Amino acid sequence: PAQKQPKQSKNRQQDSSTESKRKPGKQPGAPGFGRTWKPRVTNTEYRKASHCAVCGTPLGDAAEYQQYTAYDSVDLVLGVPELLGCEVTVTRYALFDAICPCGHITRETAHREPANSLYADVELSEWRLIGPTLASCIVHFRMRMRLSLLRIRELLLCLVGIPLSKGVLQKCIEESGASADPLEDELATSVFCESLVHIDETSWPQSAEKLWLWVFTSSLTVCYCIGGRTKAMFKNMLSKNYDGWLMSDGYHVYREYKKRLRCWAHIYRKGKGLKESTDNQARCFGTSVLAIMEKLQTAVYQWRELNEQQQATEKISKKYTDELEDFRKLCEIFAGSEHEKTGMLAREFLKDWDAFFRVL
């Protein structure tokens, strides 16, 4: 054994030297593994060049076409009210060479776009297995429903019989992100083109990182952003030239924006919670909050139905001036309440008084 040991050591050195020269990945001559799923084609689209790439002659019946390749795309067709559910379709895109009478061969190819700086490793191409509606469902499952890739794979296989690997699903999500990236600025511009924008945020935990989902809503556009709950995030989304109104909750970051309205829905929820409390102070203040807010909301609805709005505005403003002043004094009294939630709501009214009631 002592004499064989150097020989074994030499063999080991040779093996390690051989392994160091071995390139990573699939080796030449190794058997490949392709997609074994062969779905039935339900539709075929023929892609042919319309004009010669050299002489510009329109290619029609005079040209000779030869198919040189094809690719399949799996998609979902969502139901209509008359026919609920969804249908799986497999479209085969056949690509052709067109032989012009001038002799030039014009090849129709699948459109490709180079990767951008944000998604450096993602190339967008028409040559893809997953169709647009199926891709949007996968993104919805991943980003909105927060499902893992394994659960998305299981869901698609069980419900619609589409077997997709984790790699294909991940690639689909990355491609969808890359394709949607140019729309971010367009969405933000569209939101802040209107005179009133609603804004809110909610927690969005992602692994160990605590993120927030922000939503900016106008009458025609909704823009979602995921990031930190910070002043920088708010200023990054807010257009520098925006001069309209913001409807928001009481988050202190919003108070720097002067033309702001406070959302009454938050106050209704807090007032109802206090009214249902077992604490006497909380129940008393909650009842008063709901009473004044419901009275003012009824007045606003009546104002909207009147034609002479200017006169109606002056009338309503005078009518409720004294009641609002009494409610303000009530808030000053309950601001020092021993009941924590009661004091917080009273102080919230006082801090944002103008933002709450300037709608009147």
mmCIF file of C-alpha atoms in Angstrom:
data_model
loop_
_atom_site.group_PDB
_atom_site.id
_atom_site.type_symbol
_atom_site.label_atom_id
_atom_site.label_comp_id
_atom_site.label_asym_id
_atom_site.label_seq_id
_atom_site.Cartn_x
_atom_site.Cartn_y
_atom_site.Cartn_z
ATOM 1 C CA PRO A 1 0.000 0.000 0.000
ATOM 2 C CA ALA A 2 2.846 2.381 0.738
ATOM 3 C CA GLN A 3 4.282 1.872 -2.771
ATOM 4 C CA LYS A 4 0.892 2.399 -4.524
ATOM 5 C CA GLN A 5 0.147 5.698 -2.815
ATOM 6 C CA PRO A 6 2.319 7.903 -5.114
ATOM 7 C CA LYS A 7 0.667 6.301 -8.150
ATOM 8 C CA GLN A 8 -2.815 7.140 -6.839
ATOM 9 C CA SER A 9 -1.720 10.698 -6.096
ATOM 10 C CA LYS A 10 -0.434 11.050 -9.677
ATOM 11 C CA ASN A 11 -3.749 9.814 -11.091
ATOM 12 C CA ARG A 12 -5.593 12.301 -8.946
ATOM 13 C CA GLN A 13 -3.423 15.114 -10.262
ATOM 14 C CA GLN A 14 -4.176 14.027 -13.821
ATOM 15 C CA ASP A 15 -7.930 13.884 -13.080
ATOM 16 C CA SER A 16 -7.935 17.356 -11.518
ATOM 17 C CA SER A 17 -5.960 18.712 -14.472
ATOM 18 C CA THR A 18 -8.504 17.206 -16.861
ATOM 19 C CA GLU A 19 -11.423 18.609 -14.874
ATOM 20 C CA SER A 20 -9.901 22.111 -14.869
ATOM 21 C CA LYS A 21 -9.859 22.093 -18.697
ATOM 22 C CA ARG A 22 -13.499 21.006 -18.883
ATOM 23 C CA LYS A 23 -15.764 23.878 -19.966
ATOM 24 C CA PRO A 24 -18.904 24.513 -17.925
ATOM 25 C CA GLY A 25 -22.303 23.627 -19.322
ATOM 26 C CA LYS A 26 -23.394 21.047 -21.849
ATOM 27 C CA GLN A 27 -20.465 19.151 -23.364
ATOM 28 C CA PRO A 28 -20.122 18.502 -27.107
ATOM 29 C CA GLY A 29 -21.771 15.236 -28.061
ATOM 30 C CA ALA A 30 -23.880 15.027 -24.893
ATOM 31 C CA PRO A 31 -27.576 14.151 -25.479
ATOM 32 C CA GLY A 32 -29.895 17.148 -25.445
ATOM 33 C CA PHE A 33 -33.170 17.608 -23.607
ATOM 34 C CA GLY A 34 -35.914 19.421 -25.489
ATOM 35 C CA ARG A 35 -39.570 20.132 -24.840
ATOM 36 C CA THR A 36 -41.526 16.884 -24.898
ATOM 37 C CA TRP A 37 -44.954 18.531 -24.807
ATOM 38 C CA LYS A 38 -46.492 18.563 -28.289
ATOM 39 C CA PRO A 39 -49.816 20.451 -28.068
ATOM 40 C CA ARG A 40 -52.325 20.252 -30.881
ATOM 41 C CA VAL A 41 -52.176 23.322 -33.152
ATOM 42 C CA THR A 42 -55.533 25.129 -33.245
ATOM 43 C CA ASN A 43 -54.651 27.992 -35.582
ATOM 44 C CA THR A 44 -51.977 28.829 -38.135
ATOM 45 C CA GLU A 45 -50.759 32.257 -39.186
ATOM 46 C CA TYR A 46 -48.566 32.717 -42.264
ATOM 47 C CA ARG A 47 -45.934 35.431 -42.069
ATOM 48 C CA LYS A 48 -44.765 36.576 -45.505
ATOM 49 C CA ALA A 49 -42.861 39.646 -46.648
ATOM 50 C CA SER A 50 -45.049 42.190 -48.444
ATOM 51 C CA HIS A 51 -42.269 43.941 -50.442
ATOM 52 C CA CYS A 52 -38.906 42.950 -51.851
ATOM 53 C CA ALA A 53 -36.082 44.162 -49.619
ATOM 54 C CA VAL A 54 -33.951 45.149 -52.658
ATOM 55 C CA CYS A 55 -36.151 46.519 -55.442
ATOM 56 C CA GLY A 56 -39.199 47.355 -53.297
ATOM 57 C CA THR A 57 -41.598 45.545 -55.619
ATOM 58 C CA PRO A 58 -44.842 44.504 -53.909
ATOM 59 C CA LEU A 59 -44.781 40.754 -53.448
ATOM 60 C CA GLY A 60 -48.065 39.093 -54.310
ATOM 61 C CA ASP A 61 -49.108 36.219 -56.511
ATOM 62 C CA ALA A 62 -46.087 36.847 -58.752
ATOM 63 C CA ALA A 63 -43.645 35.880 -55.974
ATOM 64 C CA GLU A 64 -42.743 32.348 -54.974
ATOM 65 C CA TYR A 65 -42.978 31.547 -51.267
ATOM 66 C CA GLN A 66 -41.182 28.806 -49.381
ATOM 67 C CA GLN A 67 -41.677 28.109 -45.679
ATOM 68 C CA TYR A 68 -38.350 27.774 -43.908
ATOM 69 C CA THR A 69 -39.361 27.556 -40.217
ATOM 70 C CA ALA A 70 -42.226 27.934 -37.735
ATOM 71 C CA TYR A 71 -42.837 28.353 -34.011
ATOM 72 C CA ASP A 72 -45.823 27.708 -31.739
ATOM 73 C CA SER A 73 -47.360 30.066 -29.174
ATOM 74 C CA VAL A 74 -49.704 28.913 -26.389
ATOM 75 C CA ASP A 75 -52.281 31.406 -25.141
ATOM 76 C CA LEU A 76 -55.578 31.740 -23.298
ATOM 77 C CA VAL A 77 -58.778 33.139 -24.787
ATOM 78 C CA LEU A 78 -60.886 34.513 -21.961
ATOM 79 C CA GLY A 79 -64.622 33.933 -21.959
ATOM 80 C CA VAL A 80 -67.364 36.415 -22.746
ATOM 81 C CA PRO A 81 -70.622 36.891 -20.788
ATOM 82 C CA GLU A 82 -72.385 34.466 -23.129
ATOM 83 C CA LEU A 83 -69.627 31.857 -22.809
ATOM 84 C CA LEU A 84 -67.813 31.826 -19.473
ATOM 85 C CA GLY A 85 -64.421 30.290 -18.766
ATOM 86 C CA CYS A 86 -61.311 30.252 -20.920
ATOM 87 C CA GLU A 87 -59.964 28.314 -23.878
ATOM 88 C CA VAL A 88 -56.388 27.198 -24.571
ATOM 89 C CA THR A 89 -55.181 27.980 -28.085
ATOM 90 C CA VAL A 90 -51.972 26.979 -29.846
ATOM 91 C CA THR A 91 -51.083 29.226 -32.788
ATOM 92 C CA ARG A 92 -48.396 28.158 -35.232
ATOM 93 C CA TYR A 93 -46.572 31.062 -36.875
ATOM 94 C CA ALA A 94 -45.146 29.928 -40.207
ATOM 95 C CA LEU A 95 -42.290 32.086 -41.588
ATOM 96 C CA PHE A 96 -41.619 32.204 -45.333
ATOM 97 C CA ASP A 97 -38.929 33.150 -47.807
ATOM 98 C CA ALA A 98 -40.286 35.247 -50.673
ATOM 99 C CA ILE A 99 -38.525 34.932 -54.050
ATOM 100 C CA CYS A 100 -38.954 38.154 -56.001
ATOM 101 C CA PRO A 101 -38.999 38.142 -59.834
ATOM 102 C CA CYS A 102 -35.768 40.161 -59.602
ATOM 103 C CA GLY A 103 -34.139 37.103 -58.038
ATOM 104 C CA HIS A 104 -33.712 38.386 -54.481
ATOM 105 C CA ILE A 105 -34.987 36.291 -51.576
ATOM 106 C CA THR A 106 -36.655 38.315 -48.814
ATOM 107 C CA ARG A 107 -36.953 36.435 -45.548
ATOM 108 C CA GLU A 108 -39.711 37.191 -43.031
ATOM 109 C CA THR A 109 -38.309 36.888 -39.490
ATOM 110 C CA ALA A 110 -39.752 37.120 -35.976
ATOM 111 C CA HIS A 111 -39.341 40.610 -34.558
ATOM 112 C CA ARG A 112 -36.618 41.008 -31.925
ATOM 113 C CA GLU A 113 -35.627 43.939 -29.727
ATOM 114 C CA PRO A 114 -32.256 44.349 -28.013
ATOM 115 C CA ALA A 115 -32.124 44.347 -24.219
ATOM 116 C CA ASN A 116 -32.317 47.710 -22.448
ATOM 117 C CA SER A 117 -30.067 48.927 -19.637
ATOM 118 C CA LEU A 118 -32.460 47.905 -16.859
ATOM 119 C CA TYR A 119 -32.921 44.365 -18.194
ATOM 120 C CA ALA A 120 -29.508 43.750 -19.720
ATOM 121 C CA ASP A 121 -29.926 39.982 -20.045
ATOM 122 C CA VAL A 122 -33.486 39.959 -21.396
ATOM 123 C CA GLU A 123 -34.125 40.019 -25.137
ATOM 124 C CA LEU A 124 -37.675 40.636 -26.340
ATOM 125 C CA SER A 125 -38.814 38.576 -29.270
ATOM 126 C CA GLU A 126 -41.978 37.447 -31.016
ATOM 127 C CA TRP A 127 -40.472 33.959 -31.033
ATOM 128 C CA ARG A 128 -41.820 32.822 -27.687
ATOM 129 C CA LEU A 129 -43.906 29.950 -26.362
ATOM 130 C CA ILE A 130 -46.197 31.978 -24.093
ATOM 131 C CA GLY A 131 -48.830 34.268 -25.617
ATOM 132 C CA PRO A 132 -49.788 37.701 -24.228
ATOM 133 C CA THR A 133 -52.913 36.751 -22.268
ATOM 134 C CA LEU A 134 -51.245 33.738 -20.671
ATOM 135 C CA ALA A 135 -48.224 35.915 -19.858
ATOM 136 C CA SER A 136 -50.425 38.490 -18.122
ATOM 137 C CA CYS A 137 -52.028 35.713 -16.056
ATOM 138 C CA ILE A 138 -48.606 34.417 -15.008
ATOM 139 C CA VAL A 139 -47.513 37.917 -13.971
ATOM 140 C CA HIS A 140 -50.784 38.336 -12.046
ATOM 141 C CA PHE A 141 -50.252 35.049 -10.208
ATOM 142 C CA ARG A 142 -46.674 35.988 -9.346
ATOM 143 C CA MET A 143 -46.908 39.699 -8.535
ATOM 144 C CA ARG A 144 -50.482 40.106 -7.312
ATOM 145 C CA MET A 145 -51.343 36.698 -5.849
ATOM 146 C CA ARG A 146 -47.737 36.220 -4.639
ATOM 147 C CA LEU A 147 -47.546 32.576 -5.785
ATOM 148 C CA SER A 148 -44.230 30.787 -6.145
ATOM 149 C CA LEU A 149 -43.112 29.477 -9.531
ATOM 150 C CA LEU A 150 -43.834 25.928 -8.412
ATOM 151 C CA ARG A 151 -47.394 26.823 -7.437
ATOM 152 C CA ILE A 152 -47.971 28.701 -10.690
ATOM 153 C CA ARG A 153 -46.717 25.637 -12.565
ATOM 154 C CA GLU A 154 -49.073 23.407 -10.582
ATOM 155 C CA LEU A 155 -52.013 25.780 -11.079
ATOM 156 C CA LEU A 156 -51.623 25.975 -14.866
ATOM 157 C CA LEU A 157 -51.138 22.220 -15.157
ATOM 158 C CA CYS A 158 -54.172 21.329 -13.043
ATOM 159 C CA LEU A 159 -56.625 23.930 -14.360
ATOM 160 C CA VAL A 160 -55.831 24.269 -18.061
ATOM 161 C CA GLY A 161 -53.379 21.429 -18.731
ATOM 162 C CA ILE A 162 -50.411 23.617 -19.704
ATOM 163 C CA PRO A 163 -47.079 22.118 -18.498
ATOM 164 C CA LEU A 164 -44.449 24.853 -18.130
ATOM 165 C CA SER A 165 -41.072 24.620 -16.413
ATOM 166 C CA LYS A 166 -39.859 27.030 -13.750
ATOM 167 C CA GLY A 167 -37.306 28.389 -16.213
ATOM 168 C CA VAL A 168 -39.978 29.226 -18.800
ATOM 169 C CA LEU A 169 -42.135 30.919 -16.150
ATOM 170 C CA GLN A 170 -39.221 32.986 -14.838
ATOM 171 C CA LYS A 171 -38.263 34.020 -18.362
ATOM 172 C CA CYS A 172 -41.870 35.046 -19.043
ATOM 173 C CA ILE A 173 -41.933 37.276 -15.943
ATOM 174 C CA GLU A 174 -38.608 38.902 -16.862
ATOM 175 C CA GLU A 175 -39.725 39.517 -20.446
ATOM 176 C CA SER A 176 -42.994 41.025 -19.228
ATOM 177 C CA GLY A 177 -41.083 43.364 -16.936
ATOM 178 C CA ALA A 178 -38.767 44.420 -19.741
ATOM 179 C CA SER A 179 -41.662 45.041 -22.131
ATOM 180 C CA ALA A 180 -43.611 47.076 -19.543
ATOM 181 C CA ASP A 181 -40.642 49.197 -18.442
ATOM 182 C CA PRO A 182 -41.057 51.902 -21.143
ATOM 183 C CA LEU A 183 -44.666 52.405 -20.016
ATOM 184 C CA GLU A 184 -43.698 53.636 -16.531
ATOM 185 C CA ASP A 185 -43.028 57.233 -17.535
ATOM 186 C CA GLU A 186 -46.056 57.236 -19.831
ATOM 187 C CA LEU A 187 -48.331 56.029 -17.011
ATOM 188 C CA ALA A 188 -46.972 58.594 -14.559
ATOM 189 C CA THR A 189 -47.436 61.376 -17.107
ATOM 190 C CA SER A 190 -50.993 60.227 -17.828
ATOM 191 C CA VAL A 191 -51.915 60.139 -14.129
ATOM 192 C CA PHE A 192 -50.673 63.646 -13.406
ATOM 193 C CA CYS A 193 -52.340 65.205 -16.452
ATOM 194 C CA GLU A 194 -55.617 65.533 -14.554
ATOM 195 C CA SER A 195 -56.778 67.966 -11.893
ATOM 196 C CA LEU A 196 -57.353 65.341 -9.167
ATOM 197 C CA VAL A 197 -55.171 62.345 -8.277
ATOM 198 C CA HIS A 198 -55.906 59.809 -5.543
ATOM 199 C CA ILE A 199 -52.894 58.327 -3.767
ATOM 200 C CA ASP A 200 -52.490 55.594 -1.162
ATOM 201 C CA GLU A 201 -49.967 52.998 -0.024
ATOM 202 C CA THR A 202 -50.080 49.625 1.734
ATOM 203 C CA SER A 203 -47.482 47.190 3.035
ATOM 204 C CA TRP A 204 -45.945 44.779 0.513
ATOM 205 C CA PRO A 205 -43.525 42.375 2.278
ATOM 206 C CA GLN A 206 -41.161 40.596 -0.072
ATOM 207 C CA SER A 207 -38.980 37.925 1.545
ATOM 208 C CA ALA A 208 -37.069 39.669 4.327
ATOM 209 C CA GLU A 209 -37.461 43.110 2.750
ATOM 210 C CA LYS A 210 -40.352 45.293 3.877
ATOM 211 C CA LEU A 211 -41.641 47.151 0.827
ATOM 212 C CA TRP A 212 -44.772 49.187 0.116
ATOM 213 C CA LEU A 213 -47.224 49.151 -2.768
ATOM 214 C CA TRP A 214 -48.127 52.688 -3.894
ATOM 215 C CA VAL A 215 -51.140 53.437 -6.083
ATOM 216 C CA PHE A 216 -51.748 56.651 -8.030
ATOM 217 C CA THR A 217 -55.221 56.907 -9.571
ATOM 218 C CA SER A 218 -56.840 59.425 -11.899
ATOM 219 C CA SER A 219 -60.119 59.070 -13.782
ATOM 220 C CA LEU A 220 -58.494 57.132 -16.650
ATOM 221 C CA THR A 221 -55.183 55.758 -15.350
ATOM 222 C CA VAL A 222 -53.995 53.632 -12.431
ATOM 223 C CA CYS A 223 -50.252 53.375 -11.758
ATOM 224 C CA TYR A 224 -48.786 50.940 -9.195
ATOM 225 C CA CYS A 225 -45.238 51.252 -7.835
ATOM 226 C CA ILE A 226 -43.392 49.074 -5.329
ATOM 227 C CA GLY A 227 -40.712 50.622 -3.131
ATOM 228 C CA GLY A 228 -40.024 52.049 0.296
ATOM 229 C CA ARG A 229 -42.465 54.131 2.321
ATOM 230 C CA THR A 230 -40.324 57.243 2.092
ATOM 231 C CA LYS A 231 -40.501 60.874 1.077
ATOM 232 C CA ALA A 232 -38.102 60.154 -1.788
ATOM 233 C CA MET A 233 -40.505 57.560 -3.215
ATOM 234 C CA PHE A 234 -43.376 60.051 -3.117
ATOM 235 C CA LYS A 235 -41.362 62.835 -4.750
ATOM 236 C CA ASN A 236 -40.002 60.467 -7.384
ATOM 237 C CA MET A 237 -43.522 59.679 -8.583
ATOM 238 C CA LEU A 238 -45.013 63.153 -8.176
ATOM 239 C CA SER A 239 -44.595 65.179 -11.344
ATOM 240 C CA LYS A 240 -42.584 68.362 -10.753
ATOM 241 C CA ASN A 241 -44.984 70.412 -12.867
ATOM 242 C CA TYR A 242 -48.158 69.000 -11.314
ATOM 243 C CA ASP A 243 -50.429 71.749 -9.973
ATOM 244 C CA GLY A 244 -53.629 69.781 -9.329
ATOM 245 C CA TRP A 245 -55.163 68.303 -6.194
ATOM 246 C CA LEU A 246 -54.095 65.223 -4.270
ATOM 247 C CA MET A 247 -56.596 63.081 -2.346
ATOM 248 C CA SER A 248 -54.778 61.128 0.369
ATOM 249 C CA ASP A 249 -54.843 59.768 3.892
ATOM 250 C CA GLY A 250 -52.978 61.272 6.856
ATOM 251 C CA TYR A 251 -49.460 60.051 6.056
ATOM 252 C CA HIS A 252 -47.212 62.965 7.079
ATOM 253 C CA VAL A 253 -45.201 62.886 3.834
ATOM 254 C CA TYR A 254 -48.232 64.141 1.911
ATOM 255 C CA ARG A 255 -48.554 67.257 4.078
ATOM 256 C CA GLU A 256 -45.714 68.959 2.212
ATOM 257 C CA TYR A 257 -47.990 69.177 -0.829
ATOM 258 C CA LYS A 258 -50.234 72.214 -0.298
ATOM 259 C CA LYS A 259 -53.173 71.463 -2.627
ATOM 260 C CA ARG A 260 -54.301 68.392 -0.755
ATOM 261 C CA LEU A 261 -57.667 66.868 0.194
ATOM 262 C CA ARG A 262 -58.185 64.328 2.963
ATOM 263 C CA CYS A 263 -60.062 61.136 2.176
ATOM 264 C CA TRP A 264 -63.227 60.874 4.283
ATOM 265 C CA ALA A 265 -63.437 57.083 3.960
ATOM 266 C CA HIS A 266 -60.547 56.702 6.412
ATOM 267 C CA ILE A 267 -62.334 58.925 8.926
ATOM 268 C CA TYR A 268 -65.590 56.990 8.627
ATOM 269 C CA ARG A 269 -63.725 53.783 9.431
ATOM 270 C CA LYS A 270 -61.966 55.278 12.448
ATOM 271 C CA GLY A 271 -65.134 56.999 13.699
ATOM 272 C CA LYS A 272 -67.106 53.771 13.434
ATOM 273 C CA GLY A 273 -64.403 51.934 15.371
ATOM 274 C CA LEU A 274 -64.572 54.490 18.195
ATOM 275 C CA LYS A 275 -68.382 54.411 18.250
ATOM 276 C CA GLU A 276 -68.292 50.640 18.782
ATOM 277 C CA SER A 277 -65.717 50.924 21.579
ATOM 278 C CA THR A 278 -66.456 50.043 25.204
ATOM 279 C CA ASP A 279 -64.732 53.243 26.351
ATOM 280 C CA ASN A 280 -67.172 56.088 27.094
ATOM 281 C CA GLN A 281 -64.947 58.864 25.714
ATOM 282 C CA ALA A 282 -64.229 56.934 22.536
ATOM 283 C CA ARG A 283 -67.903 56.123 22.015
ATOM 284 C CA CYS A 284 -68.941 59.754 22.563
ATOM 285 C CA PHE A 285 -66.339 61.182 20.174
ATOM 286 C CA GLY A 286 -66.925 58.490 17.542
ATOM 287 C CA THR A 287 -70.665 59.223 17.534
ATOM 288 C CA SER A 288 -69.969 62.954 17.066
ATOM 289 C CA VAL A 289 -67.527 62.287 14.210
ATOM 290 C CA LEU A 290 -69.994 60.110 12.288
ATOM 291 C CA ALA A 291 -72.822 62.590 12.848
ATOM 292 C CA ILE A 292 -70.986 65.615 11.455
ATOM 293 C CA MET A 293 -69.413 63.711 8.554
ATOM 294 C CA GLU A 294 -72.729 62.182 7.456
ATOM 295 C CA LYS A 295 -74.424 65.586 7.651
ATOM 296 C CA LEU A 296 -71.707 67.226 5.549
ATOM 297 C CA GLN A 297 -71.694 64.394 3.026
ATOM 298 C CA THR A 298 -75.462 64.756 2.563
ATOM 299 C CA ALA A 299 -74.962 68.492 1.982
ATOM 300 C CA VAL A 300 -72.314 67.809 -0.673
ATOM 301 C CA TYR A 301 -74.629 65.394 -2.496
ATOM 302 C CA GLN A 302 -77.420 67.974 -2.445
ATOM 303 C CA TRP A 303 -75.038 70.634 -3.749
ATOM 304 C CA ARG A 304 -74.116 68.458 -6.727
ATOM 305 C CA GLU A 305 -77.765 68.219 -7.760
ATOM 306 C CA LEU A 306 -78.307 72.003 -7.780
ATOM 307 C CA ASN A 307 -77.822 74.060 -10.951
ATOM 308 C CA GLU A 308 -76.921 77.382 -9.320
ATOM 309 C CA GLN A 309 -73.794 76.024 -7.720
ATOM 310 C CA GLN A 310 -72.216 79.343 -6.765
ATOM 311 C CA GLN A 311 -75.193 80.419 -4.686
ATOM 312 C CA ALA A 312 -75.524 76.910 -3.262
ATOM 313 C CA THR A 313 -71.871 76.929 -2.218
ATOM 314 C CA GLU A 314 -72.234 80.192 -0.300
ATOM 315 C CA LYS A 315 -75.425 78.944 1.340
ATOM 316 C CA ILE A 316 -73.896 75.639 2.447
ATOM 317 C CA SER A 317 -70.699 77.312 3.690
ATOM 318 C CA LYS A 318 -72.672 79.702 5.896
ATOM 319 C CA LYS A 319 -75.055 77.001 7.074
ATOM 320 C CA TYR A 320 -72.371 74.725 8.480
ATOM 321 C CA THR A 321 -69.813 77.281 9.668
ATOM 322 C CA ASP A 322 -71.079 77.268 13.250
ATOM 323 C CA GLU A 323 -71.379 73.471 13.383
ATOM 324 C CA LEU A 324 -67.821 73.040 12.130
ATOM 325 C CA GLU A 325 -66.562 75.506 14.720
ATOM 326 C CA ASP A 326 -68.318 73.552 17.470
ATOM 327 C CA PHE A 327 -66.805 70.326 16.141
ATOM 328 C CA ARG A 328 -63.348 71.919 16.149
ATOM 329 C CA LYS A 329 -63.723 72.828 19.813
ATOM 330 C CA LEU A 330 -64.798 69.256 20.493
ATOM 331 C CA CYS A 331 -61.613 67.991 18.795
ATOM 332 C CA GLU A 332 -59.526 70.317 20.965
ATOM 333 C CA ILE A 333 -61.166 68.857 24.056
ATOM 334 C CA PHE A 334 -60.666 65.215 23.045
ATOM 335 C CA ALA A 335 -57.112 65.802 21.747
ATOM 336 C CA GLY A 336 -55.871 65.165 25.287
ATOM 337 C CA SER A 337 -58.042 62.109 25.862
ATOM 338 C CA GLU A 338 -56.581 59.247 27.871
ATOM 339 C CA HIS A 339 -58.018 56.857 25.292
ATOM 340 C CA GLU A 340 -55.198 56.552 22.738
ATOM 341 C CA LYS A 341 -57.243 56.157 19.528
ATOM 342 C CA THR A 342 -59.634 58.961 20.516
ATOM 343 C CA GLY A 343 -56.794 61.406 21.100
ATOM 344 C CA MET A 344 -55.070 60.398 17.861
ATOM 345 C CA LEU A 345 -58.196 60.979 15.744
ATOM 346 C CA ALA A 346 -58.935 64.334 17.397
ATOM 347 C CA ARG A 347 -55.375 65.531 16.781
ATOM 348 C CA GLU A 348 -55.532 64.234 13.201
ATOM 349 C CA PHE A 349 -58.549 66.466 12.541
ATOM 350 C CA LEU A 350 -56.751 69.487 13.978
ATOM 351 C CA LYS A 351 -53.539 68.902 12.021
ATOM 352 C CA ASP A 352 -55.345 68.479 8.687
ATOM 353 C CA TRP A 353 -58.380 70.676 9.282
ATOM 354 C CA ASP A 354 -58.172 72.588 5.983
ATOM 355 C CA ALA A 355 -57.456 69.453 3.974
ATOM 356 C CA PHE A 356 -60.552 67.772 5.468
ATOM 357 C CA PHE A 357 -63.070 70.535 4.944
ATOM 358 C CA ARG A 358 -61.868 72.680 2.034
ATOM 359 C CA VAL A 359 -64.099 70.551 -0.224
ATOM 360 C CA LEU A 360 -67.027 72.441 1.300
#
